[in-house]
Amino acid sequence: MDFMKAFDQTVREIKREVNLKVLKVPELEQKVLDATSDEPWGPHGSALSELAQATKKYSECQMVMGVLWARLGERDANWRHVYKALTIIEYLIANGSERAVDDILDHYSKISVLSSFEFVEPNGKDSGINVRKKVETLVGIINDKERIKAVREKAASNRDKWVLQNY
C-alpha cells in the first residue's frame, strides 16, 4: 500500500512538472488545478489564501475563475474536482475580490445546475451527495446579498484578528 501511495505521488509530481515545463501551463493555473485535484483531502488553507489574493488582479482573477468554471463542467468519477471547485468558490465569496464575487454571481446557473449532480461509486456509495450539499450551501449564500456581505465581513474580521495575534 505504501508503495502505491509513493508511486501515485511520483506520477502526480511528474505530471505537474510536464504541465509547467512542457505544456507551459501557467503556474497560477496549475495551482488551481492542484487545489481541485482528485486527492481525498480538501485544498489547503495556504492555497485558498493564495488563490483569493490572486483574484485581486484582473488577469489572474480571470485565470482562477476560468479553471474553476471548467472544473464545474466535469462529471462522474471527477466529482472531487467539482466539489473542490465549489469549496474554493465558497472561500472566494468570503475572501476573494469583489470581481471574483461578481463573476460567481454571473455564473450562478453553472453552480445551481449541480443541485442534481449524481455519482455513485462502484461500491454503491453516493459521492454526488457531497456536491449537492455544497451547492445547497452556496445557493443559499449567493441568493442573499446581505448574507454575502455578512460572510465577507466575518472573514475580514477573522483575518484582522489573526494578523493582530501574530504580532
XYZ file of N, CA and C in Angstrom, residues 111-165:
165
model
N -23.503 26.856 -11.097
C -23.479 26.275 -9.750
C -24.807 25.589 -9.458
N -25.900 26.304 -9.692
C -27.215 25.774 -9.315
C -27.582 24.498 -10.071
N -27.118 24.358 -11.317
C -27.432 23.158 -12.096
C -26.847 21.907 -11.438
N -25.843 22.087 -10.613
C -25.208 20.946 -9.947
C -26.014 20.428 -8.759
N -27.168 21.039 -8.489
C -28.010 20.562 -7.379
C -28.548 19.157 -7.650
N -28.452 18.714 -8.897
C -28.883 17.353 -9.235
C -27.692 16.459 -9.613
N -26.489 16.879 -9.228
C -25.273 16.120 -9.544
C -25.361 14.716 -8.961
N -25.013 13.732 -9.774
C -25.053 12.343 -9.307
C -23.779 11.616 -9.688
N -23.248 10.904 -8.722
C -22.189 9.937 -8.984
C -22.205 8.910 -7.866
N -22.381 7.668 -8.246
C -22.381 6.566 -7.289
C -21.135 5.732 -7.557
N -20.336 5.555 -6.505
C -19.104 4.754 -6.597
C -19.474 3.305 -6.937
N -18.536 2.557 -7.486
C -18.803 1.142 -7.784
C -19.253 0.343 -6.551
N -18.839 0.790 -5.364
C -19.245 0.089 -4.136
C -20.625 0.521 -3.642
N -21.304 1.408 -4.402
C -22.648 1.837 -4.044
C -22.716 3.134 -3.256
N -21.577 3.703 -2.877
C -21.555 4.950 -2.107
C -21.930 6.129 -3.007
N -22.854 6.961 -2.530
C -23.293 8.141 -3.272
C -22.336 9.298 -2.992
N -21.336 9.471 -3.833
C -20.387 10.576 -3.664
C -20.960 11.889 -4.187
N -21.979 11.813 -5.009
C -22.621 13.016 -5.527
C -23.268 13.850 -4.448
N -23.599 13.241 -3.329
C -24.245 13.973 -2.240
C -23.351 15.081 -1.709
N -22.036 14.872 -1.740
C -21.105 15.911 -1.288
C -21.249 17.169 -2.141
N -21.339 16.984 -3.443
C -21.512 18.104 -4.364
C -22.870 18.758 -4.132
N -23.921 17.958 -4.027
C -25.271 18.513 -3.853
C -25.381 19.345 -2.575
N -24.781 18.875 -1.490
C -24.837 19.626 -0.225
C -24.060 20.936 -0.327
N -22.908 20.900 -0.982
C -22.110 22.122 -1.148
C -22.867 23.123 -2.015
N -23.537 22.639 -3.060
C -24.336 23.513 -3.925
C -25.467 24.145 -3.121
N -26.117 23.358 -2.287
C -27.204 23.880 -1.454
C -26.703 25.029 -0.577
N -25.545 24.855 0.029
C -24.953 25.906 0.858
C -24.649 27.147 0.026
N -24.013 26.948 -1.124
C -23.636 28.075 -1.973
C -24.844 28.829 -2.512
N -25.847 28.104 -2.950
C -27.056 28.742 -3.477
C -27.698 29.609 -2.390
N -27.702 29.110 -1.154
C -28.244 29.884 -0.040
C -27.492 31.185 0.184
N -26.185 31.150 -0.004
C -25.371 32.364 0.165
C -25.543 33.293 -1.035
N -25.421 32.744 -2.228
C -25.443 33.553 -3.450
C -26.772 34.286 -3.625
N -27.863 33.666 -3.219
C -29.184 34.278 -3.392
C -29.504 35.346 -2.354
N -28.583 35.638 -1.457
C -28.843 36.581 -0.366
C -27.689 37.575 -0.265
N -27.878 38.758 -0.843
C -26.822 39.783 -0.860
C -26.365 40.148 0.550
N -27.304 40.194 1.486
C -26.940 40.521 2.869
C -26.076 39.424 3.481
N -26.373 38.201 3.128
C -25.570 37.086 3.644
C -24.159 37.120 3.059
N -24.045 37.467 1.788
C -22.719 37.615 1.175
C -21.938 38.678 1.938
N -22.588 39.798 2.187
C -21.942 40.897 2.909
C -21.502 40.440 4.300
N -22.367 39.724 4.996
C -22.049 39.248 6.350
C -20.888 38.256 6.333
N -20.885 37.356 5.357
C -19.809 36.362 5.235
C -18.477 37.063 4.977
N -18.494 38.073 4.123
C -17.263 38.806 3.803
C -16.774 39.618 5.002
N -17.701 40.224 5.730
C -17.317 40.996 6.918
C -16.727 40.090 7.993
N -17.333 38.929 8.190
C -16.822 37.985 9.188
C -15.424 37.501 8.801
N -15.225 37.196 7.521
C -13.909 36.741 7.056
C -12.863 37.837 7.252
N -13.224 39.083 6.948
C -12.290 40.201 7.131
C -11.949 40.379 8.605
N -12.952 40.247 9.457
C -12.733 40.361 10.901
C -11.801 39.264 11.399
N -12.019 38.051 10.926
C -11.159 36.930 11.326
C -9.727 37.123 10.832
N -9.567 37.661 9.625
C -8.223 37.934 9.105
C -7.523 38.970 9.973
N -8.275 40.013 10.361
C -7.703 41.061 11.211
C -7.269 40.502 12.556
N -8.086 39.633 13.149
C -7.737 39.019 14.436
C -6.479 38.181 14.300
N -6.384 37.425 13.223
C -5.232 36.555 13.004
C -3.961 37.380 12.863
N -4.050 38.486 12.118
C -2.887 39.356 11.920
C -2.448 39.943 13.255
N -3.397 40.416 14.066
C -3.066 41.007 15.366
C -2.439 39.987 16.308
N -2.904 38.752 16.263
C -2.371 37.711 17.144
C -0.944 37.336 16.774
